[in-house]
Every structure is written in C-alpha cells, then in structure tokens.
PDB file of C-alpha atoms and ligand atoms in Angstrom:
ATOM      1  CA  UNK A1443      61.327 202.662  37.899  1.00  0.00           C
ATOM      2  CA  UNK A1444      64.435 202.573  40.045  1.00  0.00           C
ATOM      3  CA  UNK A1445      66.008 205.786  38.804  1.00  0.00           C
ATOM      4  CA  UNK A1446      65.231 209.124  40.372  1.00  0.00           C
ATOM      5  CA  UNK A1447      64.423 211.042  37.184  1.00  0.00           C
ATOM      6  CA  UNK A1448      60.640 210.624  37.602  1.00  0.00           C
ATOM      7  CA  UNK A1449      60.365 212.158  41.032  1.00  0.00           C
ATOM      8  CA  UNK A1450      60.664 215.706  42.271  1.00  0.00           C
ATOM      9  CA  UNK A1451      63.561 215.725  44.706  1.00  0.00           C
ATOM     10  CA  UNK A1452      62.247 218.992  46.161  1.00  0.00           C
ATOM     11  CA  UNK A1453      58.955 217.381  47.183  1.00  0.00           C
ATOM     12  CA  UNK A1454      60.056 214.344  49.143  1.00  0.00           C
ATOM     13  CA  UNK A1455      57.878 213.473  52.173  1.00  0.00           C
ATOM     14  CA  UNK A1456      59.644 214.411  55.390  1.00  0.00           C
ATOM     15  CA  UNK A1457      58.135 211.393  57.153  1.00  0.00           C
ATOM     16  CA  UNK A1458      57.171 208.044  55.605  1.00  0.00           C
ATOM     17  CA  UNK A1459      55.469 205.361  57.693  1.00  0.00           C
ATOM     18  CA  UNK A1460      55.302 201.750  56.559  1.00  0.00           C
ATOM     19  CA  UNK A1461      53.184 198.758  57.577  1.00  0.00           C
ATOM     20  CA  UNK A1462      55.568 195.964  56.574  1.00  0.00           C
ATOM     21  CA  UNK A1463      53.129 193.156  55.869  1.00  0.00           C
ATOM     22  CA  UNK A1464      53.393 189.777  54.144  1.00  0.00           C
ATOM     23  CA  UNK A1465      56.615 188.191  55.443  1.00  0.00           C
ATOM     24  CA  UNK A1466      54.719 185.014  56.338  1.00  0.00           C
ATOM     25  CA  UNK A1467      52.967 184.745  52.968  1.00  0.00           C
ATOM     26  CA  UNK A1468      56.220 185.501  51.153  1.00  0.00           C
ATOM     27  CA  UNK A1469      57.874 182.624  53.061  1.00  0.00           C
ATOM     28  CA  UNK A1470      55.009 180.263  52.315  1.00  0.00           C
ATOM     29  CA  UNK A1471      55.107 181.080  48.617  1.00  0.00           C
ATOM     30  CA  UNK A1472      58.841 180.239  48.622  1.00  0.00           C
ATOM     31  CA  UNK A1473      58.380 177.000  50.620  1.00  0.00           C
ATOM     32  CA  UNK A1474      60.206 178.459  53.627  1.00  0.00           C
ATOM     33  CA  UNK A1475      59.195 178.933  57.253  1.00  0.00           C
ATOM     34  CA  UNK A1476      57.831 182.221  58.582  1.00  0.00           C
ATOM     35  CA  UNK A1477      61.038 183.233  60.360  1.00  0.00           C
ATOM     36  CA  UNK A1478      62.945 183.034  57.095  1.00  0.00           C
ATOM     37  CA  UNK A1479      60.381 185.511  55.725  1.00  0.00           C
ATOM     38  CA  UNK A1480      61.046 187.847  58.644  1.00  0.00           C
ATOM     39  CA  UNK A1481      64.802 187.709  58.104  1.00  0.00           C
ATOM     40  CA  UNK A1482      64.230 188.574  54.429  1.00  0.00           C
ATOM     41  CA  UNK A1483      62.081 191.392  55.816  1.00  0.00           C
ATOM     42  CA  UNK A1484      65.141 192.768  57.583  1.00  0.00           C
ATOM     43  CA  UNK A1485      66.976 192.905  54.224  1.00  0.00           C
ATOM     44  CA  UNK A1486      64.059 194.945  52.870  1.00  0.00           C
ATOM     45  CA  UNK A1487      64.290 197.256  55.901  1.00  0.00           C
ATOM     46  CA  UNK A1488      67.984 197.843  55.187  1.00  0.00           C
ATOM     47  CA  UNK A1489      67.403 198.700  51.522  1.00  0.00           C
ATOM     48  CA  UNK A1490      64.401 200.911  52.314  1.00  0.00           C
ATOM     49  CA  UNK A1491      66.304 202.822  54.988  1.00  0.00           C
ATOM     50  CA  UNK A1492      69.275 203.327  52.663  1.00  0.00           C
ATOM     51  CA  UNK A1493      67.039 204.647  49.881  1.00  0.00           C
ATOM     52  CA  UNK A1494      65.031 206.867  52.227  1.00  0.00           C
ATOM     53  CA  UNK A1495      68.247 208.419  53.505  1.00  0.00           C
ATOM     54  CA  UNK A1496      69.519 208.942  49.965  1.00  0.00           C
ATOM     55  CA  UNK A1497      66.266 210.735  49.080  1.00  0.00           C
ATOM     56  CA  UNK A1498      66.535 212.962  52.159  1.00  0.00           C
ATOM     57  CA  UNK A1499      63.490 211.543  53.951  1.00  0.00           C
ATOM     58  CA  UNK A1500      63.945 212.677  57.546  1.00  0.00           C
ATOM     59  CA  UNK A1501      61.778 210.156  59.442  1.00  0.00           C
ATOM     60  CA  UNK A1502      61.041 206.537  58.513  1.00  0.00           C
ATOM     61  CA  UNK A1503      58.610 204.777  60.850  1.00  0.00           C
ATOM     62  CA  UNK A1504      58.274 201.008  60.543  1.00  0.00           C
ATOM     63  CA  UNK A1505      55.537 198.929  62.181  1.00  0.00           C
ATOM     64  CA  UNK A1506      57.801 196.127  63.408  1.00  0.00           C
ATOM     65  CA  UNK A1507      55.670 194.569  66.175  1.00  0.00           C
ATOM     66  CA  UNK A1508      52.119 195.392  67.173  1.00  0.00           C
ATOM     67  CA  UNK A1509      50.442 194.876  70.526  1.00  0.00           C
ATOM     68  CA  UNK A1510      48.339 192.198  68.811  1.00  0.00           C
ATOM     69  CA  UNK A1511      51.436 190.313  67.515  1.00  0.00           C
ATOM     70  CA  UNK A1512      51.951 188.730  70.974  1.00  0.00           C
ATOM     71  CA  UNK A1513      49.111 186.375  70.015  1.00  0.00           C
ATOM     72  CA  UNK A1514      51.297 184.668  67.391  1.00  0.00           C
ATOM     73  CA  UNK A1515      52.852 181.258  68.134  1.00  0.00           C
ATOM     74  CA  UNK A1516      55.499 181.571  70.868  1.00  0.00           C
ATOM     75  CA  UNK A1517      58.222 180.301  68.535  1.00  0.00           C
ATOM     76  CA  UNK A1518      57.529 183.097  66.042  1.00  0.00           C
ATOM     77  CA  UNK A1519      57.385 185.791  68.746  1.00  0.00           C
ATOM     78  CA  UNK A1520      60.709 184.610  70.190  1.00  0.00           C
ATOM     79  CA  UNK A1521      62.204 184.446  66.699  1.00  0.00           C
ATOM     80  CA  UNK A1522      61.135 188.037  65.992  1.00  0.00           C
ATOM     81  CA  UNK A1523      62.582 189.272  69.298  1.00  0.00           C
ATOM     82  CA  UNK A1524      65.891 187.477  68.582  1.00  0.00           C
ATOM     83  CA  UNK A1525      65.937 188.929  65.087  1.00  0.00           C
ATOM     84  CA  UNK A1526      65.482 192.416  66.511  1.00  0.00           C
ATOM     85  CA  UNK A1527      68.382 192.014  68.962  1.00  0.00           C
ATOM     86  CA  UNK A1528      70.600 190.450  66.285  1.00  0.00           C
ATOM     87  CA  UNK A1529      69.736 193.090  63.671  1.00  0.00           C
ATOM     88  CA  UNK A1530      70.455 195.955  66.056  1.00  0.00           C
ATOM     89  CA  UNK A1531      73.860 194.446  66.882  1.00  0.00           C
ATOM     90  CA  UNK A1532      74.641 193.870  63.189  1.00  0.00           C
ATOM     91  CA  UNK A1533      73.507 197.262  61.944  1.00  0.00           C
ATOM     92  CA  UNK A1534      74.688 199.652  64.641  1.00  0.00           C
ATOM     93  CA  UNK A1535      78.042 200.505  63.001  1.00  0.00           C
ATOM     94  CA  UNK A1536      76.457 201.089  59.610  1.00  0.00           C
ATOM     95  CA  UNK A1537      73.742 203.201  61.203  1.00  0.00           C
ATOM     96  CA  UNK A1538      76.421 205.397  62.730  1.00  0.00           C
ATOM     97  CA  UNK A1539      78.385 205.592  59.470  1.00  0.00           C
ATOM     98  CA  UNK A1540      75.226 206.734  57.676  1.00  0.00           C
ATOM     99  CA  UNK A1541      73.930 209.200  60.255  1.00  0.00           C
ATOM    100  CA  UNK A1542      70.889 207.111  61.230  1.00  0.00           C
ATOM    101  CA  UNK A1543      69.331 207.961  64.582  1.00  0.00           C
ATOM    102  CA  UNK A1544      67.200 205.219  66.140  1.00  0.00           C
ATOM    103  CA  UNK A1545      64.037 205.898  68.101  1.00  0.00           C
ATOM    104  CA  UNK A1546      61.099 203.764  69.167  1.00  0.00           C
ATOM    105  CA  UNK A1547      57.397 204.255  69.701  1.00  0.00           C
ATOM    106  CA  UNK A1548      55.203 201.879  71.663  1.00  0.00           C
ATOM    107  CA  UNK A1549      55.179 200.230  75.058  1.00  0.00           C
ATOM    108  CA  UNK A1550      58.878 199.387  75.213  1.00  0.00           C
ATOM    109  CA  UNK A1551      58.663 198.491  78.908  1.00  0.00           C
ATOM    110  CA  UNK A1552      56.487 195.561  77.863  1.00  0.00           C
ATOM    111  CA  UNK A1553      59.230 194.155  75.610  1.00  0.00           C
ATOM    112  CA  UNK A1554      61.582 191.374  76.804  1.00  0.00           C
ATOM    113  CA  UNK A1555      64.455 192.717  78.934  1.00  0.00           C
ATOM    114  CA  UNK A1556      67.123 191.775  76.373  1.00  0.00           C
ATOM    115  CA  UNK A1557      65.314 193.744  73.644  1.00  0.00           C
ATOM    116  CA  UNK A1558      64.924 196.731  75.939  1.00  0.00           C
ATOM    117  CA  UNK A1559      68.658 196.703  76.650  1.00  0.00           C
ATOM    118  CA  UNK A1560      69.640 196.414  72.968  1.00  0.00           C
ATOM    119  CA  UNK A1561      67.242 199.187  72.064  1.00  0.00           C
ATOM    120  CA  UNK A1562      68.450 201.474  74.842  1.00  0.00           C
ATOM    121  CA  UNK A1563      72.033 200.864  73.784  1.00  0.00           C
ATOM    122  CA  UNK A1564      71.348 201.499  70.054  1.00  0.00           C
ATOM    123  CA  UNK A1565      69.262 204.597  70.790  1.00  0.00           C
ATOM    124  CA  UNK A1566      72.040 205.966  72.973  1.00  0.00           C
ATOM    125  CA  UNK A1567      74.821 205.202  70.483  1.00  0.00           C
ATOM    126  CA  UNK A1568      72.938 206.835  67.583  1.00  0.00           C
ATOM    127  CA  UNK A1569      71.356 209.779  69.396  1.00  0.00           C
ATOM    128  CA  UNK A1570      73.555 212.459  67.800  1.00  0.00           C
ATOM    129  CA  UNK A1571      73.049 211.280  64.211  1.00  0.00           C
ATOM    130  CA  UNK A1572      71.291 213.768  61.961  1.00  0.00           C
ATOM    131  CA  UNK A1573      70.672 212.334  58.483  1.00  0.00           C
ATOM    132  CA  UNK A1574      67.514 210.325  59.148  1.00  0.00           C
ATOM    133  CA  UNK A1575      65.544 209.042  62.147  1.00  0.00           C
ATOM    134  CA  UNK A1576      64.469 205.416  61.994  1.00  0.00           C
ATOM    135  CA  UNK A1577      61.454 204.991  64.263  1.00  0.00           C
ATOM    136  CA  UNK A1578      60.642 201.388  65.140  1.00  0.00           C
ATOM    137  CA  UNK A1579      57.073 200.842  66.312  1.00  0.00           C
ATOM    138  CA  UNK A1580      57.422 198.002  68.821  1.00  0.00           C
ATOM    139  CA  UNK A1581      54.692 196.655  71.075  1.00  0.00           C
ATOM    140  CA  UNK A1582      52.774 199.553  69.562  1.00  0.00           C
ATOM    141  CA  UNK A1583      49.113 200.143  68.981  1.00  0.00           C
ATOM    142  CA  UNK A1584      47.395 203.432  68.395  1.00  0.00           C
ATOM    143  CA  UNK A1585      44.530 202.639  70.769  1.00  0.00           C
ATOM    144  CA  UNK A1586      47.086 201.863  73.495  1.00  0.00           C
ATOM    145  CA  UNK A1587      48.904 205.189  73.009  1.00  0.00           C
ATOM    146  CA  UNK A1588      45.649 207.163  72.863  1.00  0.00           C
ATOM    147  CA  UNK A1589      44.434 205.460  76.061  1.00  0.00           C
ATOM    148  CA  UNK A1590      47.736 206.331  77.785  1.00  0.00           C
ATOM    149  CA  UNK A1591      47.450 209.938  76.597  1.00  0.00           C
ATOM    150  CA  UNK A1592      43.906 210.234  78.014  1.00  0.00           C
ATOM    151  CA  UNK A1593      45.082 208.829  81.371  1.00  0.00           C
ATOM    152  CA  UNK A1594      48.032 211.268  81.508  1.00  0.00           C
ATOM    153  CA  UNK A1595      45.916 214.309  80.624  1.00  0.00           C
ATOM    154  CA  UNK A1596      43.158 213.325  83.091  1.00  0.00           C
ATOM    155  CA  UNK A1597      45.769 213.066  85.830  1.00  0.00           C
ATOM    156  CA  UNK A1598      47.201 216.466  84.910  1.00  0.00           C
ATOM    157  CA  UNK A1599      43.708 217.979  85.149  1.00  0.00           C
ATOM    158  CA  UNK A1600      43.045 216.206  88.451  1.00  0.00           C
ATOM    159  CA  UNK A1601      46.345 217.538  89.842  1.00  0.00           C
ATOM    160  CA  UNK A1602      45.487 221.008  88.492  1.00  0.00           C
ATOM    161  CA  UNK A1603      48.627 221.088  86.296  1.00  0.00           C
ATOM    162  CA  UNK A1604      46.411 222.011  83.318  1.00  0.00           C
ATOM    163  CA  UNK A1605      42.796 223.042  82.854  1.00  0.00           C
ATOM    164  CA  UNK A1606      40.362 221.386  80.462  1.00  0.00           C
ATOM    165  CA  UNK A1607      40.345 224.483  78.243  1.00  0.00           C
ATOM    166  CA  UNK A1608      44.078 224.016  77.583  1.00  0.00           C
ATOM    167  CA  UNK A1609      43.485 220.722  75.755  1.00  0.00           C
ATOM    168  CA  UNK A1610      44.226 221.311  72.080  1.00  0.00           C
ATOM    169  CA  UNK A1611      45.217 218.940  69.294  1.00  0.00           C
ATOM    170  CA  UNK A1612      48.846 220.071  69.736  1.00  0.00           C
ATOM    171  CA  UNK A1613      48.707 219.190  73.439  1.00  0.00           C
ATOM    172  CA  UNK A1614      47.312 215.767  72.563  1.00  0.00           C
ATOM    173  CA  UNK A1615      50.101 215.234  69.992  1.00  0.00           C
ATOM    174  CA  UNK A1616      52.635 216.172  72.665  1.00  0.00           C
ATOM    175  CA  UNK A1617      51.324 213.370  74.884  1.00  0.00           C
ATOM    176  CA  UNK A1618      51.569 210.580  72.318  1.00  0.00           C
ATOM    177  CA  UNK A1619      54.662 208.386  71.907  1.00  0.00           C
ATOM    178  CA  UNK A1620      55.258 210.185  68.592  1.00  0.00           C
ATOM    179  CA  UNK A1621      55.862 213.552  70.271  1.00  0.00           C
ATOM    180  CA  UNK A1622      58.617 215.493  68.466  1.00  0.00           C
ATOM    181  CA  UNK A1623      58.036 213.411  65.318  1.00  0.00           C
ATOM    182  CA  UNK A1624      56.092 215.198  62.549  1.00  0.00           C
ATOM    183  CA  UNK A1625      52.965 213.446  61.217  1.00  0.00           C
ATOM    184  CA  UNK A1626      53.719 211.222  58.202  1.00  0.00           C
ATOM    185  CA  UNK A1627      52.780 212.613  54.788  1.00  0.00           C
ATOM    186  CA  UNK A1628      52.849 209.118  53.289  1.00  0.00           C
ATOM    187  CA  UNK A1629      51.799 205.713  54.659  1.00  0.00           C
ATOM    188  CA  UNK A1630      52.701 202.599  52.695  1.00  0.00           C
ATOM    189  CA  UNK A1631      51.297 199.113  53.351  1.00  0.00           C
ATOM    190  CA  UNK A1632      52.473 196.036  51.507  1.00  0.00           C
ATOM    191  CA  UNK A1633      50.805 192.623  50.981  1.00  0.00           C
ATOM    192  CA  UNK A1634      47.556 193.716  49.368  1.00  0.00           C
ATOM    193  CA  UNK A1635      45.729 194.427  52.635  1.00  0.00           C
ATOM    194  CA  UNK A1636      43.948 197.773  52.706  1.00  0.00           C
ATOM    195  CA  UNK A1637      43.724 198.374  56.443  1.00  0.00           C
ATOM    196  CA  UNK A1638      45.444 200.667  58.922  1.00  0.00           C
ATOM    197  CA  UNK A1639      45.493 198.032  61.715  1.00  0.00           C
ATOM    198  CA  UNK A1640      45.750 200.259  64.779  1.00  0.00           C
ATOM    199  CA  UNK A1641      48.768 202.194  63.421  1.00  0.00           C
ATOM    200  CA  UNK A1642      49.201 205.957  64.002  1.00  0.00           C
ATOM    201  CA  UNK A1643      45.441 206.633  63.923  1.00  0.00           C
ATOM    202  CA  UNK A1644      45.758 210.176  65.293  1.00  0.00           C
ATOM    203  CA  UNK A1645      48.843 211.010  63.209  1.00  0.00           C
ATOM    204  CA  UNK A1646      47.457 210.012  59.777  1.00  0.00           C
ATOM    205  CA  UNK A1647      44.612 212.553  59.658  1.00  0.00           C
ATOM    206  CA  UNK A1648      45.973 214.035  56.389  1.00  0.00           C
ATOM    207  CA  UNK A1649      48.320 211.262  55.280  1.00  0.00           C
ATOM    208  CA  UNK A1650      48.277 209.844  51.746  1.00  0.00           C
ATOM    209  CA  UNK A1651      48.022 206.037  51.611  1.00  0.00           C
ATOM    210  CA  UNK A1652      49.777 203.786  49.121  1.00  0.00           C
ATOM    211  CA  UNK A1653      48.742 200.125  49.209  1.00  0.00           C
ATOM    212  CA  UNK A1654      50.967 197.716  47.306  1.00  0.00           C
ATOM    213  CA  UNK A1655      50.159 194.178  46.164  1.00  0.00           C
ATOM    214  CA  UNK A1656      53.614 192.832  46.974  1.00  0.00           C
ATOM    215  CA  UNK A1657      54.892 191.138  50.118  1.00  0.00           C
ATOM    216  CA  UNK A1658      57.274 193.099  52.354  1.00  0.00           C
ATOM    217  CA  UNK A1659      60.455 191.112  51.464  1.00  0.00           C
ATOM    218  CA  UNK A1660      59.923 192.175  47.816  1.00  0.00           C
ATOM    219  CA  UNK A1661      59.848 195.876  48.756  1.00  0.00           C
ATOM    220  CA  UNK A1662      62.992 197.892  48.101  1.00  0.00           C
ATOM    221  CA  UNK A1663      64.495 200.877  46.364  1.00  0.00           C
ATOM    222  CA  UNK A1664      62.352 200.957  43.228  1.00  0.00           C
ATOM    223  CA  UNK A1665      59.106 200.350  45.156  1.00  0.00           C
ATOM    224  CA  UNK A1666      59.887 203.226  47.518  1.00  0.00           C
ATOM    225  CA  UNK A1667      60.633 205.542  44.601  1.00  0.00           C
ATOM    226  CA  UNK A1668      57.386 204.452  42.913  1.00  0.00           C
ATOM    227  CA  UNK A1669      55.365 205.095  46.093  1.00  0.00           C
ATOM    228  CA  UNK A1670      56.881 208.596  46.329  1.00  0.00           C
ATOM    229  CA  UNK A1671      56.027 209.177  42.658  1.00  0.00           C
ATOM    230  CA  UNK A1672      52.428 208.168  43.405  1.00  0.00           C
ATOM    231  CA  UNK A1673      52.410 210.510  46.449  1.00  0.00           C
ATOM    232  CA  UNK A1674      53.723 213.411  44.355  1.00  0.00           C
ATOM    233  CA  UNK A1675      50.886 213.005  41.881  1.00  0.00           C
ATOM    234  CA  UNK A1676      48.177 213.367  44.505  1.00  0.00           C
ATOM    235  CA  UNK A1677      46.594 216.707  45.277  1.00  0.00           C
ATOM    236  CA  UNK A1678      46.749 217.272  49.029  1.00  0.00           C
ATOM    237  CA  UNK A1679      43.927 219.685  49.852  1.00  0.00           C
ATOM    238  CA  UNK A1680      43.747 219.545  53.683  1.00  0.00           C
ATOM    239  CA  UNK A1681      39.999 220.245  53.515  1.00  0.00           C
ATOM    240  CA  UNK A1682      40.358 223.161  51.063  1.00  0.00           C
ATOM    241  CA  UNK A1683      39.322 223.313  47.398  1.00  0.00           C
ATOM    242  CA  UNK A1684      41.654 222.775  44.482  1.00  0.00           C
ATOM    243  CA  UNK A1685      41.819 226.469  43.476  1.00  0.00           C
ATOM    244  CA  UNK A1686      42.975 227.489  46.956  1.00  0.00           C
ATOM    245  CA  UNK A1687      45.836 225.006  46.852  1.00  0.00           C
ATOM    246  CA  UNK A1688      46.947 226.224  43.427  1.00  0.00           C
ATOM    247  CA  UNK A1689      46.900 229.844  44.658  1.00  0.00           C
ATOM    248  CA  UNK A1690      49.066 228.952  47.676  1.00  0.00           C
ATOM    249  CA  UNK A1691      51.623 227.385  45.360  1.00  0.00           C
TER     250      UNK A1691
HETATM  251  C1  FPP B1355      54.410 191.263  58.849  1.00  0.00           C
HETATM  252  O1  FPP B1355      54.436 190.077  58.125  1.00  0.00           O
HETATM  253  C2  FPP B1355      55.643 191.504  59.560  1.00  0.00           C
HETATM  254  C3  FPP B1355      55.785 191.563  60.915  1.00  0.00           C
HETATM  255  C4  FPP B1355      54.697 191.370  61.897  1.00  0.00           C
HETATM  256  C5  FPP B1355      57.066 191.821  61.533  1.00  0.00           C
HETATM  257  C6  FPP B1355      57.957 192.725  60.766  1.00  0.00           C
HETATM  258  C7  FPP B1355      59.303 192.430  61.183  1.00  0.00           C
HETATM  259  C8  FPP B1355      60.397 192.481  60.397  1.00  0.00           C
HETATM  260  C9  FPP B1355      60.432 192.969  59.017  1.00  0.00           C
HETATM  261  C10 FPP B1355      61.668 191.994  60.933  1.00  0.00           C
HETATM  262  C11 FPP B1355      62.077 192.588  62.230  1.00  0.00           C
HETATM  263  C12 FPP B1355      62.225 194.044  62.137  1.00  0.00           C
HETATM  264  C13 FPP B1355      63.284 194.732  62.502  1.00  0.00           C
HETATM  265  C14 FPP B1355      63.261 196.194  62.308  1.00  0.00           C
HETATM  266  C15 FPP B1355      64.503 194.107  63.043  1.00  0.00           C
HETATM  267  P1  FPP B1355      53.443 188.955  58.588  1.00  0.00           P
HETATM  268  O2  FPP B1355      54.191 187.992  59.448  1.00  0.00           O
HETATM  269  O3  FPP B1355      52.240 189.555  59.226  1.00  0.00           O
HETATM  270  O4  FPP B1355      53.062 188.290  57.223  1.00  0.00           O
HETATM  271  P2  FPP B1355      51.708 187.542  56.862  1.00  0.00           P
HETATM  272  O5  FPP B1355      50.608 188.544  56.990  1.00  0.00           O
HETATM  273  O6  FPP B1355      51.935 187.119  55.448  1.00  0.00           O
HETATM  274  O7  FPP B1355      51.579 186.399  57.805  1.00  0.00           O
END
C-alpha cells in the first residue's frame, strides 16, 4: 500500500515518533556486520523523512541513540557517532532544500565533542526551515529527562521562583527536553519488540502505538503510509466514551 488513496490526508498526525529497532538483526540476517545495518538504517531515515514531509507531518522524532546504548561494544558506539557526523554533513543541503529543521532531545552535552559541533552547526543552518522538524533523540532517556525536570523545578521552588501550587502538567511539559514540541499522536516501533524502552514516557500518555514485525532498514514509504492508515482507523477517546467523541466530530 504505497499510494496515498487509502489514507485521509486531512487527518495526518502532526507528530510521529519512531523507535528505529532491528538494524543489528537485519545485518545479521543479511550476513553483514552491525554497522552496515546502521548505515542501511540511515537510508530508511531519509525515505521516512521524505515521506513524512510529503504527507505534511510537522514533527518526526527518531530514537537514534539511547542513554543505555553507551553499553554497546566501543567499536559500534564509535561507528554510530561517525555515522551521525557523516550523515549530517551529507544531508544538510538536502534538508535545507526541503525545508527540514533539525532539533535534538536528550543530553547532548554528554555526546562526543565532534557530534556536538556537527549538531550545533546543522541545527543553526536549518533553524529557519518550516516544512517539517526532524527531532533526533540522542543520548536520550525519558527517566533522565524526568529526573532533570524534577531537579530544575525543586530548585525553582527552593529559590522561590515558583510555588508548589504552580506545578501543573503544562509546567512539567515546559521543563522537559521536548518543550515546544507537541506530544506525538503516533508512536511506531519496528523489529517485533513491543516495548517503549524509556522513550517519551510522559509525552505518550494518549499516543497510539503501532508495532511492526520488520527491521528498521526495511521501513520506508509504504510502511509509514500503512502505519498512518492503522492510526486513522483507531478511535481516540482520551478517556471519554465513544458517543461523546462522535458528537464532537
Ligand atoms: C536499533 O537497532 C538502532 C539504533 C540503536 C541506532 C539507530 C541509528 C540509526 C538508524 C543510524 C544513525 C541515525 C542517524 C539519524 C544518523 P539495533 O542496533 O538495536 O538492532 P538490534 O536490536 O537488531 O540489535
């Protein structure tokens, strides 16, 4: 299903988040090493971003490197960091031609210096683009960002900048690394795993999940369209009953 006739172009999620999983298993199944799987993963990122932009998705968040990923073999971690720097350099012109704005979430200060510089440069060069925002989650974990938010708010209370009664869910959202990014309506995970793995735990309170039994390098245009089709056939009730939703519409 790679054509658009099945989906409602007026009901496209504004924000799609993706846990890109299975590069290593894809590589193994093709008799290649893990880094080859990751570089195929970059091809899938390119196609997904292009399709998302075409469909008028406004935010695409990709879980590119988790806090836990540092525990992988050093060679793989270094390979992933090099791939990030190389991909940013390769893609920057096309991102600008296509109106892609780059942002990051996560503990970027904990990334290698060279990655930080490439990211800063790409973020700066794309900051005025308006078609779609590509959010790379790097050195990210939800528990880390929630812990940081609690520390920041406790300090603000201690310094009497805010009072406890001013803490609302909006204030909490404003103190996460995703501030100014709307919550995702759709979360996709590839590779057959059905876990959230410390990704956007606060932000996915009402998100629809689509779990796919394919490895990330095999994800592309038709799989994104199919996931959106699946999303559009769910009834999102936000805690209400079906009849209330139908009355609102
Ligand atoms: C999951 O596959 C993938 C990752 C941890 C990294 C994702 C990175 C990329 C797609 C490339 C770099 C990204 C950018 C944006 C330049 P896995 O290694 O966990 O696969 P496995 O579970 O089969 O081992």
